[in-house]
Amino acid sequence: MRDYQLTVYGATGFTGKIACAYIHKQYGSTIKWAIAGRSKAKLDDLSTELDGIPGILIADGNDERALSEIAIKSDVVATCAGPFSRYGSNLVKCCAEQGTHYCDITGESDWVREMIVKYDDLARSTGSRIVHMCGHDSVPWDLSSMMLAKKLKEKNDELTKLDFYDDIKSAPSGGTLETMFGIISGSDKKSKDTPSLDFDPLLKRADGSKAHGKFKAANVATLEAAGDNAPPQYNARSFFVMAGVNANAVKRSNALLGYGENITYTEGLACNSRVGAALNFMGLATFGLLAAFPPTRFALRNTILPKPGDGPSQEDMLQGYLKVYGVAKAKNGETATSTMCFSVDPGYMDTARMLIESALCFVLDADKLKQVPGGSYTPAACQGEILLNRLCTTGTTFECN
């Protein structure tokens, strides 16, 4: 038996603190858990806020020896310490080596590909389940796709088309923006010692082979009219910044679970009118141009935008929400629809909940996951409906017809 059932790494960051507050409120001392990070002083302060319940583990993201100690002492590590391409790789390695389960909230698809190439086989050999994208990126779309594919299979049909309409109110934190700027500037690149596959690592199956079939991401690039099967309150869709990441999560899940041989995935921000869609796109395009140009990016980072560790206020997060409407079509004409709703800010407050419930699947529902071997996964391909049930028990609503 290990010292801790769950350890939260990056616990003193913006999302990490929310995750710890969630554990404290929801589970208290009913589980054995620890908080971890590089600053003992900050962890001591946080532990005091949490009534001294969690243990404290100290490790810098570059200290493999200390990270291995965290992995050795923990059944599962849930990490909020991004950008993950900058700070997360060593923790994945240590968890894979020690047979420790791992969950993160990354939205960095290329880094996920790198981790699959480097550690999928190692994790399979040790029994470690490495689960990426366990937050707003990309649990809602990943689980919705899984359930839509299941519904069509119950109708003896095979998924061929996924459409998502996203209705969201959220604001970015400094950490999220730091990740985005790292991707735009190219400062967070794949490490030079990464081996390569002759196909997209997201398509790597358990036996090491490439998954058959085609998966095409055809996300809304600018704006478009709503489709025939769209929810009636929406007349248009525009570009949604995380659609590409969500498509990659579903692509990985399809490779492991086999939803269909030829799938097209389309996602966009749901808008009440074409004017609203146009305004949204123009706003994002303007911000993207400013972020891409080094002088204006520097000005944004140092004047207007939140710094790493900062984020939306508690009041703003309580007023946030996410509604994801899914429409699935099948080879022989069958259709299915889904609705998943989050009643608070999905990017941080409910990302923290999604991450912790993803990790607790390995603690409180471990017997239900015995059939899942080690390896590199998405939430749908690993925790699946067990996670969906935990989320619905703690605040999410979901329907699939």
Coordinates of C-alpha atoms in Angstrom, one line a residue:
M1 CA 0.0 0.0 0.0
R2 CA 1.3 3.4 -1.0
D3 CA 1.4 6.5 1.3
Y4 CA -1.2 8.4 -0.6
Q5 CA -4.2 7.5 -2.8
L6 CA -4.0 10.8 -4.7
T7 CA -1.4 13.5 -5.0
V8 CA -2.1 16.9 -6.6
Y9 CA 1.0 18.2 -8.4
G10 CA 1.1 21.9 -9.1
A11 CA -1.2 22.4 -6.2
T12 CA -0.3 26.0 -5.5
G13 CA -1.1 27.2 -9.0
F14 CA -4.4 28.8 -10.0
T15 CA -6.2 25.6 -11.0
G16 CA -4.3 23.5 -8.5
K17 CA -5.7 25.5 -5.6
I18 CA -9.2 25.1 -7.0
A19 CA -8.6 21.3 -7.3
C20 CA -7.4 21.1 -3.7
A21 CA -10.4 23.1 -2.4
Y22 CA -12.7 20.8 -4.3
I23 CA -11.1 17.7 -2.7
H24 CA -11.3 19.3 0.7
K25 CA -14.9 20.2 0.4
Q26 CA -16.1 17.0 -1.4
Y27 CA -13.9 14.3 0.3
G28 CA -12.1 15.9 3.2
S29 CA -10.1 13.3 5.0
T30 CA -12.0 10.3 3.6
I31 CA -9.1 9.7 1.2
K32 CA -5.4 9.8 1.8
W33 CA -4.1 12.6 -0.3
A34 CA -1.1 15.0 -0.7
I35 CA -0.3 18.3 -2.3
A36 CA 2.9 18.6 -4.3
G37 CA 5.0 21.3 -6.0
R38 CA 8.3 23.0 -5.8
S39 CA 7.8 25.7 -3.1
K40 CA 7.6 24.3 0.5
A41 CA 6.5 27.7 1.8
K42 CA 3.5 27.9 -0.6
L43 CA 2.6 24.3 0.1
D44 CA 2.7 24.9 3.9
D45 CA 0.4 27.9 3.5
L46 CA -2.0 25.8 1.3
S47 CA -2.0 22.9 3.8
T48 CA -3.0 25.3 6.5
E49 CA -5.9 26.5 4.4
L50 CA -6.9 22.8 4.0
D51 CA -6.9 22.2 7.7
G52 CA -3.6 20.3 7.5
I53 CA -5.4 17.3 6.0
P54 CA -3.1 16.6 3.0
G55 CA 0.5 15.5 3.1
I56 CA 3.2 17.6 1.5
L57 CA 5.6 16.5 -1.1
I58 CA 8.3 18.7 -2.6
A59 CA 9.6 18.3 -6.2
D60 CA 10.6 20.6 -9.0
G61 CA 9.5 19.6 -12.5
N62 CA 13.1 19.0 -13.5
D63 CA 14.1 16.9 -10.5
E64 CA 13.5 13.3 -11.6
R65 CA 14.6 11.8 -8.3
A66 CA 12.1 13.9 -6.4
L67 CA 9.3 13.3 -8.9
S68 CA 10.0 9.5 -8.7
E69 CA 9.5 9.8 -4.9
I70 CA 6.1 11.3 -5.6
A71 CA 5.2 8.6 -8.0
I72 CA 6.4 5.8 -5.6
K73 CA 4.3 7.2 -2.8
S74 CA 1.1 7.8 -4.8
D75 CA -1.5 5.6 -6.4
V76 CA -2.4 8.3 -8.8
V77 CA -1.0 11.8 -9.6
A78 CA -3.3 14.6 -10.8
T79 CA -1.3 17.4 -12.2
C80 CA -2.1 21.0 -13.0
A81 CA 1.4 22.2 -13.7
G82 CA 1.6 23.5 -17.2
P83 CA 2.6 24.4 -19.8
F84 CA 3.1 20.7 -19.9
S85 CA 5.6 20.6 -22.7
R86 CA 7.7 22.8 -20.5
Y87 CA 7.1 21.3 -17.0
G88 CA 5.3 18.0 -17.5
S89 CA 7.4 15.4 -19.3
N90 CA 9.5 14.2 -16.4
L91 CA 6.4 13.5 -14.3
V92 CA 4.9 11.4 -17.0
K93 CA 8.1 9.4 -17.3
C94 CA 8.3 8.8 -13.5
C95 CA 4.7 7.7 -13.2
A96 CA 5.1 5.4 -16.2
E97 CA 8.3 3.9 -14.6
Q98 CA 6.7 3.4 -11.2
G99 CA 3.4 2.0 -12.3
T100 CA 1.6 5.1 -11.0
H101 CA -1.6 6.3 -12.6
Y102 CA -1.5 9.8 -14.0
C103 CA -4.1 12.5 -15.1
D104 CA -3.5 16.0 -16.4
I105 CA -5.4 18.9 -17.9
T106 CA -3.2 19.5 -20.9
G107 CA -4.5 20.8 -24.2
E108 CA -1.2 20.5 -25.9
S109 CA -1.8 17.9 -28.6
D110 CA 1.8 17.7 -29.9
W111 CA 3.1 17.1 -26.4
V112 CA 0.6 14.3 -26.0
R113 CA 1.9 12.8 -29.2
E114 CA 5.4 13.0 -27.8
M115 CA 4.4 11.3 -24.6
I116 CA 2.7 8.5 -26.5
V117 CA 5.8 7.8 -28.5
K118 CA 8.1 8.0 -25.4
Y119 CA 6.0 6.3 -22.7
D120 CA 3.0 4.3 -24.0
D121 CA 5.0 1.1 -24.2
L122 CA 6.7 1.7 -20.8
A123 CA 3.3 2.4 -19.2
R124 CA 1.9 -0.8 -20.6
S125 CA 4.8 -2.8 -19.2
T126 CA 4.3 -1.4 -15.6
G127 CA 0.5 -1.1 -15.6
S128 CA 0.5 2.7 -15.3
R129 CA -2.5 4.4 -16.9
I130 CA -1.4 7.7 -18.4
V131 CA -4.5 9.8 -19.1
H132 CA -4.1 13.2 -20.8
M133 CA -6.7 15.9 -21.4
C134 CA -8.7 15.3 -18.2
G135 CA -10.1 18.9 -18.0
H136 CA -12.1 21.3 -20.2
D137 CA -9.7 20.0 -22.8
S138 CA -11.2 17.6 -23.6
V139 CA -13.5 15.7 -21.3
P140 CA -16.9 17.1 -22.4
W141 CA -16.4 16.3 -26.1
D142 CA -14.5 13.1 -25.6
L143 CA -17.2 11.6 -23.4
S144 CA -20.0 12.9 -25.5
S145 CA -18.5 11.3 -28.6
M146 CA -18.1 8.0 -26.8
M147 CA -21.7 8.0 -25.8
L148 CA -23.0 9.1 -29.2
A149 CA -21.0 6.2 -30.8
K150 CA -22.4 3.8 -28.3
K151 CA -26.0 5.0 -29.0
L152 CA -25.5 4.4 -32.7
K153 CA -24.0 1.0 -32.1
E154 CA -27.1 0.1 -30.1
K155 CA -29.0 0.9 -33.3
N156 CA -26.7 -1.5 -35.2
D157 CA -25.1 1.4 -37.0
E158 CA -21.6 2.9 -37.2
L159 CA -20.6 6.5 -36.5
T160 CA -19.5 8.5 -39.5
K161 CA -20.1 12.2 -38.6
L162 CA -19.8 14.2 -35.4
D163 CA -21.1 17.8 -35.0
F164 CA -20.6 19.8 -31.9
Y165 CA -22.2 23.2 -30.9
D166 CA -20.4 24.8 -28.0
D167 CA -22.2 27.4 -25.8
I168 CA -19.6 28.7 -23.3
K169 CA -19.0 31.5 -20.8
S170 CA -15.4 31.5 -19.5
A171 CA -12.3 33.6 -19.2
P172 CA -8.6 32.6 -19.5
S173 CA -6.1 32.4 -16.7
G174 CA -2.5 33.4 -16.9
G175 CA -1.3 29.8 -17.1
T176 CA -3.6 29.1 -20.1
L177 CA -2.3 32.2 -21.9
E178 CA 1.3 31.2 -21.1
T179 CA 0.7 27.8 -22.8
M180 CA -0.9 29.5 -25.8
F181 CA 1.9 32.0 -26.2
G182 CA 4.5 29.2 -25.9
I183 CA 2.7 27.4 -28.8
I184 CA 2.4 30.6 -30.9
S185 CA 6.0 31.6 -30.4
G186 CA 7.5 28.2 -30.8
S187 CA 9.3 28.3 -27.5
D188 CA 7.7 25.0 -26.3
K189 CA 8.9 22.6 -29.0
K190 CA 9.2 18.8 -29.0
S191 CA 12.4 17.7 -27.3
K192 CA 15.2 16.6 -29.7
D193 CA 15.5 13.1 -28.3
T194 CA 12.0 12.1 -29.1
P195 CA 11.8 8.9 -31.2
S196 CA 9.4 8.9 -34.1
L197 CA 6.7 6.7 -35.5
D198 CA 5.8 6.5 -39.2
F199 CA 2.3 7.6 -38.5
D200 CA 0.4 10.0 -36.2
P201 CA 1.0 8.7 -32.6
L202 CA -2.7 9.5 -31.8
L203 CA -3.5 6.5 -34.0
K204 CA -1.2 4.1 -32.1
R205 CA -3.2 1.0 -30.8
A206 CA -2.4 -1.2 -27.9
D207 CA -0.4 -3.6 -30.1
G208 CA 1.7 -0.8 -31.5
S209 CA 0.1 -0.8 -34.9
K210 CA -1.7 2.1 -36.6
A211 CA -5.5 2.2 -36.3
H212 CA -7.4 1.5 -39.5
G213 CA -9.7 3.9 -41.3
K214 CA -9.8 7.7 -41.5
F215 CA -10.5 10.5 -39.0
K216 CA -11.0 13.9 -40.5
A217 CA -11.2 17.1 -38.4
A218 CA -13.3 19.7 -40.3
N219 CA -13.8 22.3 -37.6
V220 CA -15.4 25.6 -38.3
A221 CA -12.6 27.8 -39.6
T222 CA -14.4 31.2 -39.7
L223 CA -18.2 31.1 -39.4
E224 CA -21.0 29.1 -41.0
A225 CA -24.7 28.7 -40.8
A226 CA -26.0 26.1 -38.4
G227 CA -26.8 22.7 -39.8
D228 CA -30.2 21.1 -40.1
N229 CA -29.8 19.1 -36.9
A230 CA -28.5 22.1 -34.9
P231 CA -30.3 23.0 -31.6
P232 CA -33.1 25.5 -32.7
Q233 CA -31.8 28.4 -30.6
Y234 CA -28.6 28.6 -32.6
N235 CA -28.4 30.0 -36.2
A236 CA -24.6 29.9 -36.7
R237 CA -21.3 28.6 -35.6
S238 CA -17.9 30.3 -35.5
F239 CA -14.3 29.3 -34.8
F240 CA -13.7 27.8 -31.4
V241 CA -10.2 28.0 -30.2
M242 CA -10.1 24.5 -28.6
A243 CA -11.9 22.6 -31.3
G244 CA -8.6 21.2 -32.8
V245 CA -7.5 19.9 -29.4
N246 CA -10.9 18.3 -28.8
A247 CA -10.8 16.7 -32.3
N248 CA -7.4 15.2 -31.5
A249 CA -8.8 13.7 -28.2
V250 CA -11.7 12.0 -30.1
K251 CA -9.3 10.9 -32.8
R252 CA -7.2 9.1 -30.1
S253 CA -10.3 7.6 -28.5
N254 CA -11.5 6.3 -31.8
A255 CA -8.2 4.7 -32.5
L256 CA -8.4 2.8 -29.1
L257 CA -12.2 2.2 -29.0
G258 CA -13.1 1.8 -32.6
Y259 CA -16.1 4.1 -33.1
G260 CA -16.0 3.9 -36.9
E261 CA -13.8 3.4 -39.9
N262 CA -14.4 6.8 -41.5
I263 CA -15.3 9.7 -39.2
T264 CA -15.6 13.4 -39.9
Y265 CA -15.5 15.7 -36.8
T266 CA -16.8 19.3 -36.9
E267 CA -17.0 21.7 -33.9
G268 CA -17.7 25.4 -33.5
L269 CA -18.9 28.0 -31.1
A270 CA -22.7 28.2 -31.1
C271 CA -24.1 31.6 -31.9
N272 CA -27.6 33.0 -31.9
S273 CA -27.0 34.9 -35.1
R274 CA -24.5 35.2 -38.0
V275 CA -23.7 38.7 -36.8
G276 CA -22.7 37.3 -33.4
A277 CA -20.7 34.6 -35.1
A278 CA -18.9 37.2 -37.2
L279 CA -18.1 39.4 -34.2
N280 CA -16.7 36.5 -32.3
F281 CA -14.5 35.5 -35.1
M282 CA -13.2 39.0 -35.7
G283 CA -12.4 39.3 -32.0
L284 CA -10.5 36.1 -31.9
A285 CA -8.7 36.9 -35.2
T286 CA -7.6 40.3 -33.8
F287 CA -6.3 38.8 -30.6
G288 CA -4.5 36.1 -32.6
L289 CA -2.7 38.7 -34.7
L290 CA -1.7 40.7 -31.7
A291 CA -0.4 37.5 -30.0
A292 CA 1.5 36.4 -33.0
F293 CA 3.5 39.6 -33.3
P294 CA 6.3 39.7 -30.7
P295 CA 6.1 43.4 -29.7
T296 CA 2.4 43.3 -29.2
R297 CA 2.5 39.9 -27.5
F298 CA 5.0 41.3 -25.0
A299 CA 2.7 44.3 -24.4
L300 CA -0.3 42.0 -23.8
R301 CA 1.6 39.7 -21.4
N302 CA 2.9 42.6 -19.3
T303 CA 0.0 45.0 -19.2
I304 CA -3.5 43.7 -19.9
L305 CA -3.5 39.9 -19.5
P306 CA -3.4 37.9 -16.3
K307 CA 0.0 36.5 -15.2
P308 CA 0.7 32.8 -14.5
G309 CA -1.0 32.0 -11.2
D310 CA -3.8 34.5 -11.7
G311 CA -7.2 34.0 -13.3
P312 CA -10.9 34.8 -13.2
S313 CA -12.5 35.9 -9.9
Q314 CA -14.6 33.5 -7.9
E315 CA -17.7 35.5 -8.8
D316 CA -16.9 35.4 -12.5
M317 CA -16.3 31.6 -12.3
L318 CA -19.6 31.0 -10.6
Q319 CA -21.3 32.9 -13.5
G320 CA -19.6 30.8 -16.1
Y321 CA -21.0 27.7 -17.9
L322 CA -20.6 25.3 -20.7
K323 CA -23.3 23.6 -22.8
V324 CA -22.1 21.1 -25.4
Y325 CA -24.6 19.9 -28.0
G326 CA -23.7 16.9 -30.1
V327 CA -25.2 15.5 -33.2
A328 CA -24.0 12.2 -34.6
K329 CA -24.8 10.5 -37.9
A330 CA -24.2 6.9 -38.9
K331 CA -23.4 4.9 -42.0
N332 CA -26.9 3.7 -42.6
G333 CA -28.7 6.9 -41.7
E334 CA -29.3 6.6 -38.0
T335 CA -28.8 9.7 -35.8
A336 CA -28.2 10.5 -32.2
T337 CA -28.0 13.7 -30.1
S338 CA -26.4 14.6 -26.8
T339 CA -26.3 17.5 -24.4
M340 CA -23.7 17.9 -21.7
C341 CA -24.0 20.9 -19.3
F342 CA -21.6 22.4 -16.7
S343 CA -23.1 25.1 -14.5
V344 CA -19.9 27.0 -13.5
D345 CA -16.8 28.1 -15.3
P346 CA -15.6 25.1 -17.2
G347 CA -12.0 26.2 -17.8
Y348 CA -11.0 26.3 -14.1
M349 CA -13.6 25.5 -11.5
D350 CA -15.1 22.6 -13.4
T351 CA -11.7 21.6 -15.0
A352 CA -10.5 21.1 -11.4
R353 CA -13.5 18.9 -10.7
M354 CA -13.1 16.9 -14.0
L355 CA -9.4 16.3 -13.2
I356 CA -10.0 15.1 -9.6
E357 CA -12.9 12.9 -10.5
S358 CA -10.8 11.5 -13.4
A359 CA -8.1 10.6 -10.9
L360 CA -10.5 9.3 -8.3
C361 CA -11.7 6.7 -10.8
F362 CA -8.4 4.9 -10.0
V363 CA -9.0 5.2 -6.3
L364 CA -12.7 4.8 -5.5
D365 CA -13.7 2.8 -8.6
A366 CA -10.5 0.8 -9.0
D367 CA -12.3 -2.5 -9.2
K368 CA -14.3 -1.3 -12.2
L369 CA -11.1 -0.5 -14.1
K370 CA -9.2 -3.7 -13.6
Q371 CA -9.7 -4.7 -17.2
V372 CA -7.9 -1.6 -18.5
P373 CA -4.2 -2.3 -19.0
G374 CA -1.4 0.2 -18.7
G375 CA -0.8 2.7 -21.5
S376 CA -1.4 6.1 -22.8
Y377 CA -5.1 7.1 -22.9
T378 CA -7.8 9.6 -23.2
P379 CA -10.6 9.9 -20.6
A380 CA -13.1 8.1 -22.8
A381 CA -10.7 5.3 -23.6
C382 CA -9.7 4.7 -20.0
Q383 CA -12.2 5.8 -17.4
G384 CA -15.2 6.1 -19.8
E385 CA -18.6 5.8 -18.4
I386 CA -17.2 5.5 -14.9
L387 CA -16.0 9.0 -15.1
L388 CA -19.2 10.2 -16.7
N389 CA -21.2 8.8 -13.8
R390 CA -18.8 10.5 -11.3
L391 CA -19.3 13.8 -13.1
C392 CA -23.1 13.5 -13.2
T393 CA -23.1 12.7 -9.5
T394 CA -21.1 15.8 -8.7
G395 CA -22.8 18.5 -10.8
T396 CA -22.7 17.7 -14.6
T397 CA -25.9 16.9 -16.5
F398 CA -25.9 14.6 -19.6
E399 CA -28.5 13.3 -22.0
C400 CA -28.1 11.1 -25.1
N401 CA -30.9 10.2 -27.4

